[in-house]
CSV table of C-alpha atoms in Angstrom, one decimal:
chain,number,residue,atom,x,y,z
Y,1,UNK,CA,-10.0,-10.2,20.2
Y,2,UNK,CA,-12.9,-12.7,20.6
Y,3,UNK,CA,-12.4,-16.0,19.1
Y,4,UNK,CA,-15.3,-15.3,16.6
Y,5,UNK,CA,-14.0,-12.6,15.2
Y,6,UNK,CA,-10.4,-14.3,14.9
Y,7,UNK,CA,-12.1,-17.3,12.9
Y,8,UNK,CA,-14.5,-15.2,10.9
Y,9,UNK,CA,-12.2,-12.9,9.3
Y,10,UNK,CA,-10.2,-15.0,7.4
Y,11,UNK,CA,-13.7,-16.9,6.4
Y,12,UNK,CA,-14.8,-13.6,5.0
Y,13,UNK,CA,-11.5,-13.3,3.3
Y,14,UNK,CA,-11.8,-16.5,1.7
Y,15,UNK,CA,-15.8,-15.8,0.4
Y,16,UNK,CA,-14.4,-12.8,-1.2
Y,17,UNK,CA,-11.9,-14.8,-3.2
Y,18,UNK,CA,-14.4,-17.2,-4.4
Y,19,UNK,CA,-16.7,-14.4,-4.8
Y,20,UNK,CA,-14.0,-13.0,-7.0
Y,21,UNK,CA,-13.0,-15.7,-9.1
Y,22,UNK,CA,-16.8,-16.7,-10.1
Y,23,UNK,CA,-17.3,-12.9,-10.4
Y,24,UNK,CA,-20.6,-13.0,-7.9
Y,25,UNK,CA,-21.6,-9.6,-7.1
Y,26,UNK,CA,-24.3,-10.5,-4.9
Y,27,UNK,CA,-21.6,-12.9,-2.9
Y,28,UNK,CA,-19.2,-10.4,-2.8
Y,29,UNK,CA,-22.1,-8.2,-1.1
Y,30,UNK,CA,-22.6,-11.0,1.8
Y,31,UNK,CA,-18.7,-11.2,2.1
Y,32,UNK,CA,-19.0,-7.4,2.8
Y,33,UNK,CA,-21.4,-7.8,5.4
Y,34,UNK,CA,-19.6,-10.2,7.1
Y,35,UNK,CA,-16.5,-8.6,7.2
Y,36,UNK,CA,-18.7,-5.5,8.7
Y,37,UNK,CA,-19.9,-7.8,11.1
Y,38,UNK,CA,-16.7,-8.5,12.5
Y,39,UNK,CA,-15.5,-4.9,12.6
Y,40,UNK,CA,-18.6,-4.2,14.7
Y,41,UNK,CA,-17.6,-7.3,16.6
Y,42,UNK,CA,-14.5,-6.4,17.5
Y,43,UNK,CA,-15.8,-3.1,18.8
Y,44,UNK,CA,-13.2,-1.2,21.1
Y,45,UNK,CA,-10.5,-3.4,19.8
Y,46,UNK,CA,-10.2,-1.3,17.1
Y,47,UNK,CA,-8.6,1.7,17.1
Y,48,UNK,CA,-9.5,4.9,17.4
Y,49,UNK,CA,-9.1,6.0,13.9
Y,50,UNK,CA,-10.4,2.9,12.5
Y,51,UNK,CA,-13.7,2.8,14.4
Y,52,UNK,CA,-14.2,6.7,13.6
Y,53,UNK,CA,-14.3,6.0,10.1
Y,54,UNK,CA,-16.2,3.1,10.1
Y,55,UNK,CA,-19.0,3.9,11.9
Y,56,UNK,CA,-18.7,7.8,9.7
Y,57,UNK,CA,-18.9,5.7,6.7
Y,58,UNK,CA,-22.1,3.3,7.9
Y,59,UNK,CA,-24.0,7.0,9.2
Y,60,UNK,CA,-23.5,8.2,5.7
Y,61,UNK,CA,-24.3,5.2,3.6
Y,62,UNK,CA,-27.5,4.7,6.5
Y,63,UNK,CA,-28.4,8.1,5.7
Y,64,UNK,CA,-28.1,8.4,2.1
Y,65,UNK,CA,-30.2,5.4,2.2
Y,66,UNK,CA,-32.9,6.5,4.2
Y,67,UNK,CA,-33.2,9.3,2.0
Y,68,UNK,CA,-33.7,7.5,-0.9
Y,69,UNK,CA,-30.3,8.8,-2.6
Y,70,UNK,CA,-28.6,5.2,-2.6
Y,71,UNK,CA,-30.3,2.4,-4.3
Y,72,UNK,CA,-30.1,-1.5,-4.0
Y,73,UNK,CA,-27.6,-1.9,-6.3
Y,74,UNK,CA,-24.9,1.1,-5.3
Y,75,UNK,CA,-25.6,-0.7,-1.5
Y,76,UNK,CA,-24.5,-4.4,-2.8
Y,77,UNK,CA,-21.9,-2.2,-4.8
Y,78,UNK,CA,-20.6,-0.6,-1.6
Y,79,UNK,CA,-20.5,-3.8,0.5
Y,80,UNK,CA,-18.9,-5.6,-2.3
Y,81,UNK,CA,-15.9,-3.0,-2.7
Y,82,UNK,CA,-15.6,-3.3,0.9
Y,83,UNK,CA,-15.2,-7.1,0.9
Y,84,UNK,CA,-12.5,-6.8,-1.9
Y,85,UNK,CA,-10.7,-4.0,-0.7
Y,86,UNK,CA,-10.8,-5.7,3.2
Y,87,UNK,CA,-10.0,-9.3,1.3
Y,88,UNK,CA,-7.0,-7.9,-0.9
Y,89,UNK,CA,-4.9,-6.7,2.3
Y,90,UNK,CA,-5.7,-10.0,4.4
Y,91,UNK,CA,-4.9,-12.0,1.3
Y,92,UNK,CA,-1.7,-10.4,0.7
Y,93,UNK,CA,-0.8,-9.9,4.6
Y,94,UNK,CA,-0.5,-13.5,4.3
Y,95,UNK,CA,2.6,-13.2,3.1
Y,96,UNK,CA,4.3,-12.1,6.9
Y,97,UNK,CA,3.8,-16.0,7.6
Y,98,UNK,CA,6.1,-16.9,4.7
Y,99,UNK,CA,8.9,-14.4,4.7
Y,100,UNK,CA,9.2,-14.8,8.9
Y,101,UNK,CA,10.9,-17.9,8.6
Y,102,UNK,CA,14.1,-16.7,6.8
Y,103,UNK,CA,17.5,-14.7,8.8
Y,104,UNK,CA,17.8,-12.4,5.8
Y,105,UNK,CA,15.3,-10.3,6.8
Y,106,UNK,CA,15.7,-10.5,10.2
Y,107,UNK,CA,19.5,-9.3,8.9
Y,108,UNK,CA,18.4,-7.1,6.4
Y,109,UNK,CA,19.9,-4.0,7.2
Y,110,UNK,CA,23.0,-5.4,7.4
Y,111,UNK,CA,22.7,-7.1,3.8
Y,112,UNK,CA,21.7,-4.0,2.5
Y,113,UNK,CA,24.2,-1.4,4.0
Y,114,UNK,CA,26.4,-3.1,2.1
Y,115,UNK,CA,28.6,-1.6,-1.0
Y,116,UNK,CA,29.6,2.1,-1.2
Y,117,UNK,CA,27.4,4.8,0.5
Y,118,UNK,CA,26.9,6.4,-2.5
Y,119,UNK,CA,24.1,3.9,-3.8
Y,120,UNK,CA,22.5,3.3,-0.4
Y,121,UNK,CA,19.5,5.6,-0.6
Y,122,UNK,CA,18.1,4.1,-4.0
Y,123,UNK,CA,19.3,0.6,-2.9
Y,124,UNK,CA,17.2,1.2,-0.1
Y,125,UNK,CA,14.4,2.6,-1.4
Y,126,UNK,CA,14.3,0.2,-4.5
Y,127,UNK,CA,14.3,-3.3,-2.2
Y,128,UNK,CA,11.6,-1.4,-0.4
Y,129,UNK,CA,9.3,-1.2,-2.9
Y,130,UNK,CA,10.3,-4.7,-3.7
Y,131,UNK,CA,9.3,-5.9,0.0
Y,132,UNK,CA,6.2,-4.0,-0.1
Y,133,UNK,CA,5.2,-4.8,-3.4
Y,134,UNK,CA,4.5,-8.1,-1.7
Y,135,UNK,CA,4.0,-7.5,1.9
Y,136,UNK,CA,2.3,-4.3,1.3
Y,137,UNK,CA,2.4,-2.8,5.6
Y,138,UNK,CA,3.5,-5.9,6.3
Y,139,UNK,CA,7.4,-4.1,4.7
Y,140,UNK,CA,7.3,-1.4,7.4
Y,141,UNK,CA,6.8,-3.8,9.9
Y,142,UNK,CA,9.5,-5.5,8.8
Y,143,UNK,CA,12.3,-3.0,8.4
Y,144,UNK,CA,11.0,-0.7,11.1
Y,145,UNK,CA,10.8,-3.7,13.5
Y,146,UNK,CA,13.9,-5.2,12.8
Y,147,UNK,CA,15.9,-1.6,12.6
Y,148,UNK,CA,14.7,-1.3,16.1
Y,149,UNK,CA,16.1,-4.3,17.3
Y,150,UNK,CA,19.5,-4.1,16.0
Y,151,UNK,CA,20.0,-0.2,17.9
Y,152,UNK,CA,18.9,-1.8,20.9
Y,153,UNK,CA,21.6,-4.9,20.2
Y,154,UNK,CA,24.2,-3.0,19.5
Y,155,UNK,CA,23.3,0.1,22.4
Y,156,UNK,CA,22.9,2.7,19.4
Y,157,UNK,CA,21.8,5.8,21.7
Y,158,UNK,CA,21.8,9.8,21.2
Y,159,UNK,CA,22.1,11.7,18.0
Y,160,UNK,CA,23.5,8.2,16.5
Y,161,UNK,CA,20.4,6.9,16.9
Y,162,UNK,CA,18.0,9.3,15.1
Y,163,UNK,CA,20.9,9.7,11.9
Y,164,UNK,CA,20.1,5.8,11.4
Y,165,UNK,CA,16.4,6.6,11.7
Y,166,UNK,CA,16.1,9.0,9.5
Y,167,UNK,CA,18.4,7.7,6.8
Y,168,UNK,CA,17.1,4.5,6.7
Y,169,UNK,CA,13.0,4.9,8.2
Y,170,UNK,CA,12.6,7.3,5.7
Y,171,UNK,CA,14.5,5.9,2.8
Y,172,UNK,CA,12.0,2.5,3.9
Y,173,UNK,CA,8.9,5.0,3.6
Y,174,UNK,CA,9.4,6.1,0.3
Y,175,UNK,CA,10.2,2.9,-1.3
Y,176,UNK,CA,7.2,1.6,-0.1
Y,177,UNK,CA,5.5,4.8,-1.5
Y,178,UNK,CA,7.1,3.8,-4.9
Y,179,UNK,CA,4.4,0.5,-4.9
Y,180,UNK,CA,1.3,2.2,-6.4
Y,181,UNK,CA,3.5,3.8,-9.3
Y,182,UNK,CA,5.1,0.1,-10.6
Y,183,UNK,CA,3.8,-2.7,-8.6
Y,184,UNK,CA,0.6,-4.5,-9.4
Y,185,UNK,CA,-0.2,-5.5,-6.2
Y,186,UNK,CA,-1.0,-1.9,-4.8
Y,187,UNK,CA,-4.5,-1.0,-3.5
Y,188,UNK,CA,-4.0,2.4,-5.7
Y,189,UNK,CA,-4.2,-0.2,-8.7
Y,190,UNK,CA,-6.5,-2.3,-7.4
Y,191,UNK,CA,-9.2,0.5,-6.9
Y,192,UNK,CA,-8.7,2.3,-10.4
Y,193,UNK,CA,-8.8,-1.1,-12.2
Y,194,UNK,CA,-12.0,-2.3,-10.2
Y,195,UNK,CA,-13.9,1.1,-11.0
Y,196,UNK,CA,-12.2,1.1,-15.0
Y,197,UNK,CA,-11.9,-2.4,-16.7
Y,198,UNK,CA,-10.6,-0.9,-19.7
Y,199,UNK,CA,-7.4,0.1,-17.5
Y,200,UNK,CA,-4.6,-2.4,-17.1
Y,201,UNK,CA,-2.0,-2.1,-14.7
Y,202,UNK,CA,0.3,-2.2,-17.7
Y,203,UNK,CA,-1.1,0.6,-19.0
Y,204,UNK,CA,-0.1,2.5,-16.2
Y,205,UNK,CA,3.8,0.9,-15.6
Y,206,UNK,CA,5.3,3.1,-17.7
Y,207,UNK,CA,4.4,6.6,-16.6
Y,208,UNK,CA,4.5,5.2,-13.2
Y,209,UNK,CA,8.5,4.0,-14.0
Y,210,UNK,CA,9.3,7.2,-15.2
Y,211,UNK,CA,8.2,9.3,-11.8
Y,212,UNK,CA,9.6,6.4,-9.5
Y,213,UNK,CA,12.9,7.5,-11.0
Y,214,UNK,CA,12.1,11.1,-10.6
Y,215,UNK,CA,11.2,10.5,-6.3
Y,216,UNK,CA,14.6,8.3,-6.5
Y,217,UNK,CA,16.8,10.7,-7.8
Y,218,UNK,CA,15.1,13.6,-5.4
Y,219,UNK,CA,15.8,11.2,-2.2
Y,220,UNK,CA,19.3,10.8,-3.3
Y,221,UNK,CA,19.8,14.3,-3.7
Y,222,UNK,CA,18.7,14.8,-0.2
Y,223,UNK,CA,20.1,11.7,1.7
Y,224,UNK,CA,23.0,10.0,0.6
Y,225,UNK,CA,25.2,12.1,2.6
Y,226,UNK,CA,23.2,11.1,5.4
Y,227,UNK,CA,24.5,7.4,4.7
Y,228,UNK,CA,27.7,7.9,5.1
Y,229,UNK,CA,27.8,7.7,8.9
Y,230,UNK,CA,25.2,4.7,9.1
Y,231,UNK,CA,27.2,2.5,6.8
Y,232,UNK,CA,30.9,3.1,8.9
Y,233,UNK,CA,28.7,1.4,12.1
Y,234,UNK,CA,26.8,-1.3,10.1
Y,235,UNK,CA,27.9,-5.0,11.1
Y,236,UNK,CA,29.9,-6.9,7.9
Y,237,UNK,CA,28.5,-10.2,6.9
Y,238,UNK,CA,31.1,-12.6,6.0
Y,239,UNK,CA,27.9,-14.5,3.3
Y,240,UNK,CA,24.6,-14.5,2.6
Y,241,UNK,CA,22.6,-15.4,5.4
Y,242,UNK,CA,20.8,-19.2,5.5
Y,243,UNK,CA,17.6,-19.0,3.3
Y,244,UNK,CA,18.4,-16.4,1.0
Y,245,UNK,CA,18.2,-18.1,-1.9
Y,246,UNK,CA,14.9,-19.8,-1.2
Y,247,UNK,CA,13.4,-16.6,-0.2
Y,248,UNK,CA,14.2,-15.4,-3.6
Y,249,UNK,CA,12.9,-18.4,-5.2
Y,250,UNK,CA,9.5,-18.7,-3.3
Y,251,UNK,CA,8.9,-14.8,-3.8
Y,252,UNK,CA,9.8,-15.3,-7.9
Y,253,UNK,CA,7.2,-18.3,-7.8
Y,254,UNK,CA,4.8,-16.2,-6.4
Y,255,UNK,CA,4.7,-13.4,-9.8
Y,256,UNK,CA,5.2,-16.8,-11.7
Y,257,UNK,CA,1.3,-17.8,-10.0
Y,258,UNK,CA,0.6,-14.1,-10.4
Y,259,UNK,CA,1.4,-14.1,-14.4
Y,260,UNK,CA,-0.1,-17.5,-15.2
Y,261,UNK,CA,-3.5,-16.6,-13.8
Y,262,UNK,CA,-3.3,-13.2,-15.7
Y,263,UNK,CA,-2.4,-15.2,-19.2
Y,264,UNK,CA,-4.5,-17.8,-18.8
Y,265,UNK,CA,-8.3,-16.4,-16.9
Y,266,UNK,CA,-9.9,-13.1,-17.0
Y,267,UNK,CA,-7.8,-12.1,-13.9
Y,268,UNK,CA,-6.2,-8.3,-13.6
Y,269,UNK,CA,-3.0,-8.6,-11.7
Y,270,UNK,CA,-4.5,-7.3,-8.2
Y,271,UNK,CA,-6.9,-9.9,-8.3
Y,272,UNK,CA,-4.6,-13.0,-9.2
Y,273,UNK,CA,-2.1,-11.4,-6.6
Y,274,UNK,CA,-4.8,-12.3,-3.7
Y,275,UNK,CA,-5.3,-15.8,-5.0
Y,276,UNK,CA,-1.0,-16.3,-5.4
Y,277,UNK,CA,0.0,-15.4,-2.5
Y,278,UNK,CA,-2.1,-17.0,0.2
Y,279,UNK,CA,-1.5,-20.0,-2.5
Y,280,UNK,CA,2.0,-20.2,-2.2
Y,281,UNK,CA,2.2,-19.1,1.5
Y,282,UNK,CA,-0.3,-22.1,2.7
Y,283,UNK,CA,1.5,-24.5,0.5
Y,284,UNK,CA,5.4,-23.4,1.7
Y,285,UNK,CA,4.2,-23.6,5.4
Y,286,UNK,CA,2.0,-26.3,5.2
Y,287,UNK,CA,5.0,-28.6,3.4
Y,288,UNK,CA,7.2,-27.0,6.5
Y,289,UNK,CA,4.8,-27.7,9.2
Y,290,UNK,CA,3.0,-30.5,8.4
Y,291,UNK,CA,0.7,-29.7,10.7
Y,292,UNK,CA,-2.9,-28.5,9.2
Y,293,UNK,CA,-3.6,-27.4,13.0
Y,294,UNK,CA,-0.7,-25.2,13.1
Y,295,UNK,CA,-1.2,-23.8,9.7
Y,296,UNK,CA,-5.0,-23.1,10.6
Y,297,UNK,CA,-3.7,-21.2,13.9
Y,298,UNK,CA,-1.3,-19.2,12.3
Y,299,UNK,CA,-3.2,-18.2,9.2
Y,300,UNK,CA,-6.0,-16.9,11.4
Y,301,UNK,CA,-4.1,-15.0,13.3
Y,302,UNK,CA,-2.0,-13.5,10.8
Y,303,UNK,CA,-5.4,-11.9,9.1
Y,304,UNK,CA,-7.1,-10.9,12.4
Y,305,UNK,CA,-4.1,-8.8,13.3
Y,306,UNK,CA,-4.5,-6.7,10.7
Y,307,UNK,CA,-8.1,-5.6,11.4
Y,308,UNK,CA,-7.2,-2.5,11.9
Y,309,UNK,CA,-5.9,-1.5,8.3
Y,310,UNK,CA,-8.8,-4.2,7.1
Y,311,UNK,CA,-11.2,-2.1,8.8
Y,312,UNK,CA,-10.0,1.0,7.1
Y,313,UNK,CA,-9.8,0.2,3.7
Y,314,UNK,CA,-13.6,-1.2,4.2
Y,315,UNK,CA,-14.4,1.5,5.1
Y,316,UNK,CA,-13.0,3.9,2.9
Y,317,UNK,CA,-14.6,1.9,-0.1
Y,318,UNK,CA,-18.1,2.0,1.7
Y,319,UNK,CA,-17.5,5.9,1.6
Y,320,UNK,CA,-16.3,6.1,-1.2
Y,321,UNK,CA,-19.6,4.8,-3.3
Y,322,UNK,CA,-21.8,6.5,-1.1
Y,323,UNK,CA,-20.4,9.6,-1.3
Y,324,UNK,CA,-19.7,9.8,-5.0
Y,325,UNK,CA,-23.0,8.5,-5.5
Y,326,UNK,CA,-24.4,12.3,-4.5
Y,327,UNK,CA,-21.8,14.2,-6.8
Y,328,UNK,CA,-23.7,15.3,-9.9
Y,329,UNK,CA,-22.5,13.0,-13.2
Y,330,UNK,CA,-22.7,16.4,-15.4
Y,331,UNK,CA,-20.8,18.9,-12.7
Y,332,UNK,CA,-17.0,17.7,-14.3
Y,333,UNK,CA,-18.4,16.4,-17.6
Y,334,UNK,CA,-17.5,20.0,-19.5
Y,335,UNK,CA,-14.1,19.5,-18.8
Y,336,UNK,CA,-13.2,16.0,-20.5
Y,337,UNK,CA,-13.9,17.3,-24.4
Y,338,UNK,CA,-10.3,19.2,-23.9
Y,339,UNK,CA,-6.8,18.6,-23.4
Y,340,UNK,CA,-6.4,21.5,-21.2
Y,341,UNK,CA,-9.7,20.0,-19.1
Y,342,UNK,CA,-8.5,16.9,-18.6
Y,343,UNK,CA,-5.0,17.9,-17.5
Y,344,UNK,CA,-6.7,20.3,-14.9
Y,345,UNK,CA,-9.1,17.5,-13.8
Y,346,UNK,CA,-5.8,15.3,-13.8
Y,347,UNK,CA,-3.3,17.8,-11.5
Y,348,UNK,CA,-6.3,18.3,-9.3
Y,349,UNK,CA,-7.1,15.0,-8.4
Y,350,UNK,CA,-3.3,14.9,-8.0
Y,351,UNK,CA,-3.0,17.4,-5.5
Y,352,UNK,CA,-6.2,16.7,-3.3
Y,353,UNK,CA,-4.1,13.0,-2.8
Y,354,UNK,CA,-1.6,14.6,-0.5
Y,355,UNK,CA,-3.1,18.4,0.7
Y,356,UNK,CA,-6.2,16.2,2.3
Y,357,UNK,CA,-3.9,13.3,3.8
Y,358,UNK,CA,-1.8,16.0,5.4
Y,359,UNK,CA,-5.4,17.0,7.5
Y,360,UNK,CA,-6.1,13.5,8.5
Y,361,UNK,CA,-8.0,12.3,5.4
Y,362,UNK,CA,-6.2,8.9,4.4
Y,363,UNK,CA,-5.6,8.7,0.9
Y,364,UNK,CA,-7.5,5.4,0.1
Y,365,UNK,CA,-10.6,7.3,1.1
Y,366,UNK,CA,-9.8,10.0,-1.2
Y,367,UNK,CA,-9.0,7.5,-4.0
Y,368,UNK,CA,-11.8,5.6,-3.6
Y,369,UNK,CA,-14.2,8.7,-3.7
Y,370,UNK,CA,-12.0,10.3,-7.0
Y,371,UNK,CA,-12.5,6.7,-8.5
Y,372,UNK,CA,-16.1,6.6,-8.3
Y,373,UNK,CA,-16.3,9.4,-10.6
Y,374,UNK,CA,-14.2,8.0,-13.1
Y,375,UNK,CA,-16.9,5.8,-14.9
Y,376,UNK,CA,-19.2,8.4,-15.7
Y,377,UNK,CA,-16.0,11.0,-16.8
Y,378,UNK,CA,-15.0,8.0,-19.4
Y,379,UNK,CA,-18.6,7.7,-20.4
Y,380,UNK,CA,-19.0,11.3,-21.3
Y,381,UNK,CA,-15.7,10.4,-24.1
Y,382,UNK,CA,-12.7,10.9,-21.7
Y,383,UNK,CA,-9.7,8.9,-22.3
Y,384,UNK,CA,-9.0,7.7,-18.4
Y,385,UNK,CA,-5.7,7.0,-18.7
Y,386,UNK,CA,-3.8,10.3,-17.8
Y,387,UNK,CA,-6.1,10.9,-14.7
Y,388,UNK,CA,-5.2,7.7,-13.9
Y,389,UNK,CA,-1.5,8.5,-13.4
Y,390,UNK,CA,-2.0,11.7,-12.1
Y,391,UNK,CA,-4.0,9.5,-9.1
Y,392,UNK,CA,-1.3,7.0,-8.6
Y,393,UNK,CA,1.1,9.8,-8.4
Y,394,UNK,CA,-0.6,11.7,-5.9
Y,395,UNK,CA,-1.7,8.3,-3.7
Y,396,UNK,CA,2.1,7.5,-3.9
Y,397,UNK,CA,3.0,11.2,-2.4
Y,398,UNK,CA,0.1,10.6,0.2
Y,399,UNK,CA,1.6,7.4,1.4
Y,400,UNK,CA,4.7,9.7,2.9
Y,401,UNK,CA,2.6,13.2,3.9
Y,402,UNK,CA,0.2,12.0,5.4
Y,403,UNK,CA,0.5,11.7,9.7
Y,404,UNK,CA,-2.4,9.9,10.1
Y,405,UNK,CA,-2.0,6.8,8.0
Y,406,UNK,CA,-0.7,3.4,8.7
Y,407,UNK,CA,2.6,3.9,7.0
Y,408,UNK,CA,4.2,6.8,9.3
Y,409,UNK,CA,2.2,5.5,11.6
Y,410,UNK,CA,4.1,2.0,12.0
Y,411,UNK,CA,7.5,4.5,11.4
Y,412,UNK,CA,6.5,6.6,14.0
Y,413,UNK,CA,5.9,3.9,16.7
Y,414,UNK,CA,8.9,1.6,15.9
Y,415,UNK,CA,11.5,4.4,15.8
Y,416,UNK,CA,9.8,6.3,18.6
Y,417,UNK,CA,9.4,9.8,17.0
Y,418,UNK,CA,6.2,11.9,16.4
Y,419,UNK,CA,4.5,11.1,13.3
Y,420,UNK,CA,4.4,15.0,12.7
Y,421,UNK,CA,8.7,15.0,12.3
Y,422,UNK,CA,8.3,12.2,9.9
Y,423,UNK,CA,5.7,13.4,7.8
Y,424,UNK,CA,6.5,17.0,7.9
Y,425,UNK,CA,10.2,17.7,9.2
Y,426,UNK,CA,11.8,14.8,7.6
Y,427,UNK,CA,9.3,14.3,4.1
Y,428,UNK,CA,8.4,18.1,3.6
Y,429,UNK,CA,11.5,19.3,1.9
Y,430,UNK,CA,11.6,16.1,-0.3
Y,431,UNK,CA,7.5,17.1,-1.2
Y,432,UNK,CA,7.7,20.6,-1.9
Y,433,UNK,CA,11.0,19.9,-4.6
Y,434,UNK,CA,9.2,16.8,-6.0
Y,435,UNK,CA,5.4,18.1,-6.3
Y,436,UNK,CA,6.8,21.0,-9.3
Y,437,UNK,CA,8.7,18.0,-11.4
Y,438,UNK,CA,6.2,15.3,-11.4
Y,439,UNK,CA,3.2,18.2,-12.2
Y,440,UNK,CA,6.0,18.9,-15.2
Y,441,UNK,CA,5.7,15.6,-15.8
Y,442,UNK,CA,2.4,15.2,-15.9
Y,443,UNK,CA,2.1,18.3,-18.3
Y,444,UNK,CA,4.7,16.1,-20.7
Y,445,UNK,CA,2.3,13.1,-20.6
Y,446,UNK,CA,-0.7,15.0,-21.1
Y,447,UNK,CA,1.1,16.4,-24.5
Y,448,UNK,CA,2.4,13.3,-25.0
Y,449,UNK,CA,-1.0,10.8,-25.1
Y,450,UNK,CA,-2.5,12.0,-27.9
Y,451,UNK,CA,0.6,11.0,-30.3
Y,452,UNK,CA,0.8,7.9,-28.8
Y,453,UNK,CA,-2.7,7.1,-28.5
């Protein structure tokens, strides 16, 4: 990657945070370009994926705007989204230079194949979530990468091999599937509370709780046999590994920035989630390094490797506005003046989540498209909040399903099977008995609302 492009990124990150905070639309915009810039930059360094559906999005935004069917405003809209969609995964991939510097997650699968097998699977799947809820891809990484290394250690070959794997790979994948259902620092979150200001994040905890619980108990049903074997060959730690403690401490600071920005500015929790954690991550390793050089090197490196996923998620919010910008405002508007019409628009928007990621359509595109029709639904009287669950639901079963995004495709590289057994073979039983309870669930809530509303 060239050296501008290394340096600029993390520039462009840093515009979109102070764009952010002074809430400057038409900075945000130039953010946007820039961060386009360097994608176009970068070139054939990106991957294949992520340089298919950036240059699909700028076509379709170029032609919409040729045609006179996007104006000024939904363009410095578009470019805008992009920069703070773009900004909020550098900001919080900034987290990888904090959390590298302790054993305990270099040890982590020892620590947490501890206890009785029983438990494993929502151990597992719980301190996922955790992880990812602050590393966001930066979690697979993690667990897949260091799961790798201790097989190889320890000459874990054969059918031995792919039972750890599959116990713990796919326990990892769908705690970190859990994050847009309870954790404030998804993108799932960060999209539906950009296009809705009147939702909060805590408005959508507590239906999100309630189906975390529901995935858990399904992935227990199915797996904690499974753990059984992989526990008996786990290494015992005697203590804690070194750093533990701190780890905890920094990573409790950092929702301790998180919720002090929330109480005391304007802030929803995505947004004081990008400005805590690069905070705290610059000021641990700066007080570590003491060398400003250092910290500089490493910071800029750190955001430029994730162009990829950067890439992507700019361009899925560049599609997203152009795209939804064609879709007629009256075509869904009937539905919203009834129950029944809601919950259909609701288990719809639901479903489309994971049928399209299974094809190859990542689900932040999908969201970002279902998201810009939101506004103009609540206009016409609709209460957003039940179609709003029924999204983070569906982005959640997405994250798992789909072969094509970053998730299974970090599991499928690390633990060297195809992306098609992990999404399909190993996640398709665990779908097809999950999809039925959560749409019962979401026919509870949608009962539910009004009383409580």
């Amino acid at each position: 990657m060239s050296a501008v492009v290394r340096w600029l990124l993390p520039v462009a990150v840093l515009l979109e945070l102070v764009a952010m905070c002074a809430s400057n639309k038409p900075l945000s915009a130039v953010a946007g370009v820039l961060f386009l810039g360097c994608f176009l930059l970068a070139g054939r360094r990106l991957q294949g994926y992520s340089r298919a559906l950036l240059l699909a999005s700028l076509v379709v935004t170029a032609w919409l705007a040729v045609g006179d069917q996007l104006s000024m405003a939904q363009l410095v809209k578009a470019s805008g989204d992009a920069a703070f969609y773009a900004a909020f995964l550098g900001s919080l991939g900034m987290m990888q230079c904090l959390v590298r510097r302790f054993e305990v997650l270099r040890r982590i699968h020892d620590v947490l194949l501890g206890g009785r097998a029983v438990w494993l699977y929502p151990k597992y799947a719980l301190v996922s979530c955790g992880i990812a809820s602050v590393l966001s891809f930066g979690m697979m990484n993690l667990l897949c990468g260091s799961l790798s290394e201790t097989l190889r250690a320890r000459g874990v070959t054969g059918s031995s091999r792919l039972q750890w794997l599959r116990c713990v790979l796919i326990s990892a994948l769908r705690g970190f599937a859990l994050v847009p259902l309870v954790a404030p620092t998804s993108v799932a979150v960060a999209i539906l509370t950009r296009e809705l200001p009147e939702l909060s994040w805590s408005m959508l905890l507590p239906f999100g709780v309630v189906a975390a619980v529901l995935l858990i108990g399904v992935g227990w049903l199915l797996e904690h046999r499974r753990f059984r074997q992989v526990s008996s060959e786990r290494l015992v730690l005697e203590h804690w590994p070194a750093g533990t403690l701190k780890l905890v401490l920094l990573v409790l600071l950092v929702f301790a920035v998180m919720a002090g920005l929330v109480a005391l500015t304007s802030l929803k929790v995505s947004a004081a989630a990008m400005l805590a954690v690069p905070a705290v991550t610059l000021l641990y390793i700066s007080w570590e390094d003491r060398s400003p050089g250092t910290v500089l090197e490493e910071t800029a490196s750190q955001v430029s490797g994730m162009i990829n996923e950067m890439a992507i998620f700019a361009a899925s919010a560049i599609l997203g506005v152009a795209l939804s910008s064609i879709i007629p405002r009256d075509v869904l508007s009937g539905l919203v003046s009834s129950t029944g019409g809601v919950l259909m628009l609701a288990t719809t928007g639901m479903l489309m989540l994971p049928l399209l990621s299974a094809i190859g359509i990542i689900p932040i595109t999908v969201l970002s498209i279902q998201a810009g029709l939101l506004p103009g639904l609540v206009a016409e009287g609709m209460d957003p909040l039940l179609i709003s669950v029924a999204l983070v639901i569906g982005f959640s079963l997405a994250m798992m399903l789909s072969p094509f995004g970053p998730s299974v495709m970090l599991l499928s590289r690390f633990g060297q099977v195809s992306r098609w057994v992990v999404a399909f073979r190993w996640n398709g039983v665990f779908v097809l008995i999950a999809v039925p309870l959560l749409l019962a669930l979401l026919v509870f809530e949608a009962v539910l609302l009004p009383a409580v509303r």
